[in-house]
């Protein structure tokens, strides 16, 4: 049985890019924080299924809740990095990206004593415009990146990038890219399977069929992701506009059940070790 990859982006319900227009960064510290109880709920689910995952931690969260990051690590999960301020990589200069990444690594090291080796960009914002980021990540000591979604989307994605993990060389050294799970419907039509909004919006059987196809037809692991706030249907709602609300709030009530079904039906593990060999 192929071991798939399960990953969690550890951030508050007010961090997603869909909310950037409604919630300013200066407001973050004044909003109710839910990331600790929400992430603990995720840890309980993983314990119940005896699954280890990769948790991509936002530096902002690590700085405020070091105990939470220590607890994730002590339960045997891999600690990765999800930037410090959740800014889109393609909106930054390489120097700004380097500074944000170093600040996040420092906050995570301070919280749990672990130097993260795997990176996930906010909203999959490593695109053709910001491929330079991979070199900065290698320079900062990262060996794995999971920030490229090989699909067409209004905000992210590199269509045609390649759907499976591979090592890329950069002037600062190699880095293994682990794209989010997709299925190939035709040569030109790649459909997302990876989790998050797609897992919430579409029926469970769609995701399960996608994972099965990646495992059986492609003989590859599927990389799935979700956020702790997606398992909490009662978190405060700030997203404005039809599309933003649809992407952020649809399917929250059924999300825990879908995650538990996936963990029960397929084999899952963290990103780093899952990619070796
Ligand atoms: Zn995020």
Tab-separated table of C-alpha atoms and ligand atoms in Angstrom:
chain	number	residue	atom	x	y	z
A	1	UNK	CA	0.000	0.000	0.000
A	2	UNK	CA	1.383	3.405	-0.947
A	3	UNK	CA	1.828	5.832	1.933
A	4	UNK	CA	0.225	9.154	1.091
A	5	UNK	CA	1.140	12.510	2.597
A	6	UNK	CA	-1.106	14.382	5.021
A	7	UNK	CA	-0.284	17.954	5.955
A	8	UNK	CA	-1.828	20.697	8.076
A	9	UNK	CA	-1.225	24.426	7.651
A	10	UNK	CA	-1.273	25.749	11.231
A	11	UNK	CA	-2.803	29.233	11.125
A	12	UNK	CA	-5.730	31.170	12.603
A	13	UNK	CA	-9.154	31.325	10.911
A	14	UNK	CA	-8.373	34.968	10.048
A	15	UNK	CA	-5.115	34.243	8.180
A	16	UNK	CA	-6.371	32.827	4.834
A	17	UNK	CA	-5.775	35.034	1.807
A	18	UNK	CA	-9.544	35.093	1.179
A	19	UNK	CA	-9.854	37.230	4.333
A	20	UNK	CA	-7.016	39.657	3.592
A	21	UNK	CA	-9.497	42.262	2.346
A	22	UNK	CA	-11.696	42.043	5.470
A	23	UNK	CA	-9.096	41.587	8.229
A	24	UNK	CA	-5.952	43.723	8.370
A	25	UNK	CA	-2.729	42.463	9.929
A	26	UNK	CA	-2.930	45.154	12.648
A	27	UNK	CA	-6.189	43.549	13.829
A	28	UNK	CA	-4.799	40.034	14.237
A	29	UNK	CA	-3.790	40.420	17.888
A	30	UNK	CA	-7.196	41.821	18.885
A	31	UNK	CA	-9.270	38.961	17.414
A	32	UNK	CA	-10.244	35.861	19.416
A	33	UNK	CA	-7.559	33.198	18.967
A	34	UNK	CA	-8.716	29.644	18.233
A	35	UNK	CA	-5.624	28.019	16.759
A	36	UNK	CA	-4.685	26.163	19.963
A	37	UNK	CA	-8.005	24.326	20.587
A	38	UNK	CA	-8.529	23.775	16.845
A	39	UNK	CA	-5.050	22.260	16.367
A	40	UNK	CA	-5.489	20.085	19.466
A	41	UNK	CA	-8.632	18.655	17.885
A	42	UNK	CA	-6.541	17.753	14.817
A	43	UNK	CA	-3.884	16.129	17.037
A	44	UNK	CA	-6.564	13.984	18.695
A	45	UNK	CA	-7.831	12.788	15.308
A	46	UNK	CA	-4.306	11.843	14.202
A	47	UNK	CA	-3.656	10.035	17.505
A	48	UNK	CA	-6.902	8.095	17.161
A	49	UNK	CA	-5.848	6.912	13.695
A	50	UNK	CA	-2.177	6.504	14.704
A	51	UNK	CA	-1.112	8.772	11.861
A	52	UNK	CA	1.889	11.125	11.805
A	53	UNK	CA	1.616	14.232	9.649
A	54	UNK	CA	3.562	17.312	8.604
A	55	UNK	CA	2.400	20.523	10.316
A	56	UNK	CA	3.404	23.644	8.392
A	57	UNK	CA	3.460	26.229	11.157
A	58	UNK	CA	2.988	29.962	10.656
A	59	UNK	CA	5.842	31.798	12.428
A	60	UNK	CA	3.306	34.276	13.850
A	61	UNK	CA	1.553	31.356	15.590
A	62	UNK	CA	4.842	29.784	16.792
A	63	UNK	CA	5.852	33.087	18.390
A	64	UNK	CA	2.572	33.389	20.304
A	65	UNK	CA	1.904	29.717	21.153
A	66	UNK	CA	5.272	27.944	21.511
A	67	UNK	CA	3.684	25.297	23.767
A	68	UNK	CA	1.391	24.210	20.932
A	69	UNK	CA	4.314	23.725	18.538
A	70	UNK	CA	6.194	21.768	21.216
A	71	UNK	CA	3.156	19.536	21.682
A	72	UNK	CA	2.825	18.847	17.935
A	73	UNK	CA	6.515	17.863	17.836
A	74	UNK	CA	6.337	15.771	21.003
A	75	UNK	CA	3.515	13.700	19.495
A	76	UNK	CA	5.924	12.687	16.717
A	77	UNK	CA	4.752	14.890	13.843
A	78	UNK	CA	7.065	16.671	11.411
A	79	UNK	CA	7.319	20.447	11.904
A	80	UNK	CA	7.422	22.477	8.687
A	81	UNK	CA	7.266	26.208	7.972
A	82	UNK	CA	4.305	28.188	6.555
A	83	UNK	CA	6.038	31.638	6.436
A	84	UNK	CA	5.863	34.233	9.215
A	85	UNK	CA	3.148	36.678	8.123
A	86	UNK	CA	1.184	34.668	5.531
A	87	UNK	CA	2.072	37.069	2.729
A	88	UNK	CA	1.879	35.840	-0.867
A	89	UNK	CA	5.364	35.014	-2.161
A	90	UNK	CA	4.759	36.627	-5.571
A	91	UNK	CA	3.904	39.930	-3.830
A	92	UNK	CA	7.345	39.989	-2.145
A	93	UNK	CA	10.839	40.742	-3.391
A	94	UNK	CA	13.410	37.940	-2.925
A	95	UNK	CA	14.925	39.989	-0.053
A	96	UNK	CA	11.538	40.371	1.678
A	97	UNK	CA	10.812	36.659	1.205
A	98	UNK	CA	14.214	35.728	2.654
A	99	UNK	CA	13.574	37.951	5.687
A	100	UNK	CA	10.066	36.534	6.292
A	101	UNK	CA	11.372	32.963	5.949
A	102	UNK	CA	14.301	33.494	8.343
A	103	UNK	CA	11.981	35.130	10.873
A	104	UNK	CA	9.603	32.155	10.676
A	105	UNK	CA	12.423	29.598	11.034
A	106	UNK	CA	13.703	31.479	14.092
A	107	UNK	CA	10.233	31.568	15.702
A	108	UNK	CA	9.769	27.822	15.106
A	109	UNK	CA	13.249	27.004	16.463
A	110	UNK	CA	12.536	29.127	19.546
A	111	UNK	CA	9.205	27.353	20.069
A	112	UNK	CA	10.307	23.726	19.790
A	113	UNK	CA	14.053	23.536	19.144
A	114	UNK	CA	13.515	22.061	15.682
A	115	UNK	CA	14.785	23.623	12.453
A	116	UNK	CA	12.079	23.070	9.822
A	117	UNK	CA	13.238	21.439	6.589
A	118	UNK	CA	9.926	21.514	4.707
A	119	UNK	CA	8.207	24.691	3.506
A	120	UNK	CA	4.711	25.529	2.303
A	121	UNK	CA	3.974	28.967	0.893
A	122	UNK	CA	0.805	30.822	1.890
A	123	UNK	CA	-1.915	30.049	-0.695
A	124	UNK	CA	0.494	28.055	-2.896
A	125	UNK	CA	2.000	31.355	-4.018
A	126	UNK	CA	5.124	29.898	-5.626
A	127	UNK	CA	4.139	30.343	-9.268
A	128	UNK	CA	6.020	31.089	-12.482
A	129	UNK	CA	6.344	34.683	-11.184
A	130	UNK	CA	8.075	33.586	-7.979
A	131	UNK	CA	10.061	30.441	-8.838
A	132	UNK	CA	13.120	32.279	-7.476
A	133	UNK	CA	11.728	31.426	-4.046
A	134	UNK	CA	12.983	27.829	-4.356
A	135	UNK	CA	16.574	29.069	-4.438
A	136	UNK	CA	15.962	31.217	-1.341
A	137	UNK	CA	14.451	28.197	0.436
A	138	UNK	CA	17.469	25.997	-0.412
A	139	UNK	CA	19.723	28.806	0.813
A	140	UNK	CA	17.744	28.895	4.115
A	141	UNK	CA	18.346	25.137	4.599
A	142	UNK	CA	15.049	23.699	3.345
A	143	UNK	CA	15.234	20.274	1.665
A	144	UNK	CA	11.517	19.966	0.750
A	145	UNK	CA	8.928	22.380	-0.581
A	146	UNK	CA	5.208	21.789	-1.072
A	147	UNK	CA	4.034	25.118	-2.490
A	148	UNK	CA	3.272	24.388	-6.138
A	149	UNK	CA	-0.224	23.439	-7.250
A	150	UNK	CA	0.029	22.142	-10.836
A	151	UNK	CA	-3.413	23.500	-11.838
A	152	UNK	CA	-5.008	26.654	-13.248
A	153	UNK	CA	-6.512	28.914	-10.575
A	154	UNK	CA	-7.117	32.660	-10.367
A	155	UNK	CA	-4.572	33.130	-7.580
A	156	UNK	CA	-2.045	30.306	-7.781
A	157	UNK	CA	-0.877	27.288	-9.739
A	158	UNK	CA	1.641	26.346	-12.418
A	159	UNK	CA	-0.278	24.369	-15.045
A	160	UNK	CA	1.996	21.800	-16.668
A	161	UNK	CA	4.514	21.852	-13.801
A	162	UNK	CA	4.382	18.081	-13.329
A	163	UNK	CA	2.058	16.322	-10.919
A	164	UNK	CA	4.512	14.287	-8.843
A	165	UNK	CA	7.430	14.873	-6.465
A	166	UNK	CA	10.801	15.580	-7.979
A	167	UNK	CA	14.125	17.135	-7.006
A	168	UNK	CA	14.829	20.525	-8.554
A	169	UNK	CA	18.281	22.029	-8.680
A	170	UNK	CA	18.821	25.668	-7.718
A	171	UNK	CA	22.083	27.684	-7.529
A	172	UNK	CA	21.858	27.251	-3.727
A	173	UNK	CA	21.419	23.472	-3.871
A	174	UNK	CA	18.712	20.873	-4.562
A	175	UNK	CA	15.182	20.976	-3.166
A	176	UNK	CA	12.480	18.340	-3.503
A	177	UNK	CA	9.173	19.743	-4.719
A	178	UNK	CA	6.083	17.863	-3.528
A	179	UNK	CA	3.060	19.158	-5.484
A	180	UNK	CA	-0.454	18.965	-4.069
A	181	UNK	CA	-2.489	15.986	-5.304
A	182	UNK	CA	-4.202	16.265	-8.689
A	183	UNK	CA	-5.698	13.825	-11.167
A	184	UNK	CA	-5.184	13.941	-14.888
A	185	UNK	CA	-8.566	13.890	-16.619
A	186	UNK	CA	-6.989	14.539	-20.015
A	187	UNK	CA	-3.633	15.909	-21.117
A	188	UNK	CA	-4.888	19.464	-20.768
A	189	UNK	CA	-7.292	18.958	-17.895
A	190	UNK	CA	-5.725	18.505	-14.463
A	191	UNK	CA	-8.215	18.452	-11.584
A	192	UNK	CA	-7.343	19.316	-7.968
A	193	UNK	CA	-7.778	16.609	-5.321
A	194	UNK	CA	-5.472	17.981	-2.646
A	195	UNK	CA	-7.794	18.939	0.173
A	196	UNK	CA	-8.654	22.245	1.781
A	197	UNK	CA	-11.545	23.889	-0.070
A	198	UNK	CA	-11.758	21.075	-2.643
A	199	UNK	CA	-12.136	18.493	0.107
A	200	UNK	CA	-14.823	20.609	1.768
A	201	UNK	CA	-16.728	21.542	-1.395
A	202	UNK	CA	-16.787	18.182	-3.149
A	203	UNK	CA	-18.256	14.873	-1.968
A	204	UNK	CA	-15.914	12.510	-0.086
A	205	UNK	CA	-16.097	9.936	-2.872
A	206	UNK	CA	-14.496	12.430	-5.289
A	207	UNK	CA	-11.397	12.856	-3.102
A	208	UNK	CA	-11.216	9.139	-2.321
A	209	UNK	CA	-11.447	8.228	-6.025
A	210	UNK	CA	-8.688	10.753	-6.750
A	211	UNK	CA	-6.332	9.345	-4.104
A	212	UNK	CA	-7.043	5.795	-5.299
A	213	UNK	CA	-6.290	6.753	-8.888
A	214	UNK	CA	-3.000	8.475	-7.948
A	215	UNK	CA	-1.956	5.398	-5.941
A	216	UNK	CA	-3.094	2.729	-8.400
A	217	UNK	CA	-2.651	4.303	-11.835
A	218	UNK	CA	0.262	6.663	-11.166
A	219	UNK	CA	1.817	4.469	-8.398
A	220	UNK	CA	2.520	7.686	-6.488
A	221	UNK	CA	1.612	9.122	-3.081
A	222	UNK	CA	-1.079	11.816	-2.956
A	223	UNK	CA	-0.280	14.963	-0.955
A	224	UNK	CA	-3.345	16.191	0.943
A	225	UNK	CA	-3.690	19.302	3.119
A	226	UNK	CA	-6.175	21.030	5.382
A	227	UNK	CA	-6.303	23.731	8.066
A	228	UNK	CA	-7.321	23.410	11.748
A	229	UNK	CA	-10.021	26.104	11.273
A	230	UNK	CA	-11.691	23.982	8.602
A	231	UNK	CA	-12.714	21.499	11.314
A	232	UNK	CA	-14.348	24.234	13.404
A	233	UNK	CA	-17.698	25.268	11.872
A	234	UNK	CA	-18.321	27.803	14.654
A	235	UNK	CA	-15.316	30.099	14.153
A	236	UNK	CA	-16.074	33.812	13.554
A	237	UNK	CA	-16.721	34.580	9.872
A	238	UNK	CA	-15.198	37.647	8.251
A	239	UNK	CA	-14.847	36.699	4.585
A	240	UNK	CA	-16.788	39.027	2.282
A	241	UNK	CA	-18.096	38.402	-1.203
A	242	UNK	CA	-19.746	35.323	-2.659
A	243	UNK	CA	-16.623	33.515	-3.930
A	244	UNK	CA	-14.574	34.204	-0.799
A	245	UNK	CA	-17.417	32.997	1.451
A	246	UNK	CA	-17.982	29.902	-0.682
A	247	UNK	CA	-14.284	28.992	-0.661
A	248	UNK	CA	-13.894	29.646	3.054
A	249	UNK	CA	-17.104	28.425	4.685
A	250	UNK	CA	-18.746	25.704	2.613
A	251	UNK	CA	-18.558	22.197	4.018
A	252	UNK	CA	-17.047	23.020	7.424
A	253	UNK	CA	-19.533	20.762	9.214
A	254	UNK	CA	-18.626	17.632	7.255
A	255	UNK	CA	-14.859	18.237	7.194
A	256	UNK	CA	-13.849	16.237	10.310
A	257	UNK	CA	-15.853	13.273	9.065
A	258	UNK	CA	-14.185	13.432	5.643
A	259	UNK	CA	-10.694	13.627	7.165
A	260	UNK	CA	-11.438	10.664	9.448
A	261	UNK	CA	-12.748	8.619	6.507
A	262	UNK	CA	-9.626	9.391	4.475
A	263	UNK	CA	-7.345	8.420	7.379
A	264	UNK	CA	-9.324	5.185	7.810
A	265	UNK	CA	-9.330	4.218	4.144
A	266	UNK	CA	-5.774	5.126	3.072
A	267	UNK	CA	-2.264	4.997	4.479
A	268	UNK	CA	-0.877	8.433	5.426
A	269	UNK	CA	2.382	9.839	6.792
A	270	UNK	CA	4.409	13.049	6.925
A	271	UNK	CA	6.015	14.713	3.931
A	272	UNK	CA	9.756	14.411	4.537
A	273	UNK	CA	10.147	10.672	5.182
A	274	UNK	CA	7.263	9.853	2.800
A	275	UNK	CA	9.317	11.210	-0.085
A	276	UNK	CA	12.571	9.389	0.589
A	277	UNK	CA	13.142	6.677	-1.963
B	1	LIG	ZN1	-2.101	29.330	4.916
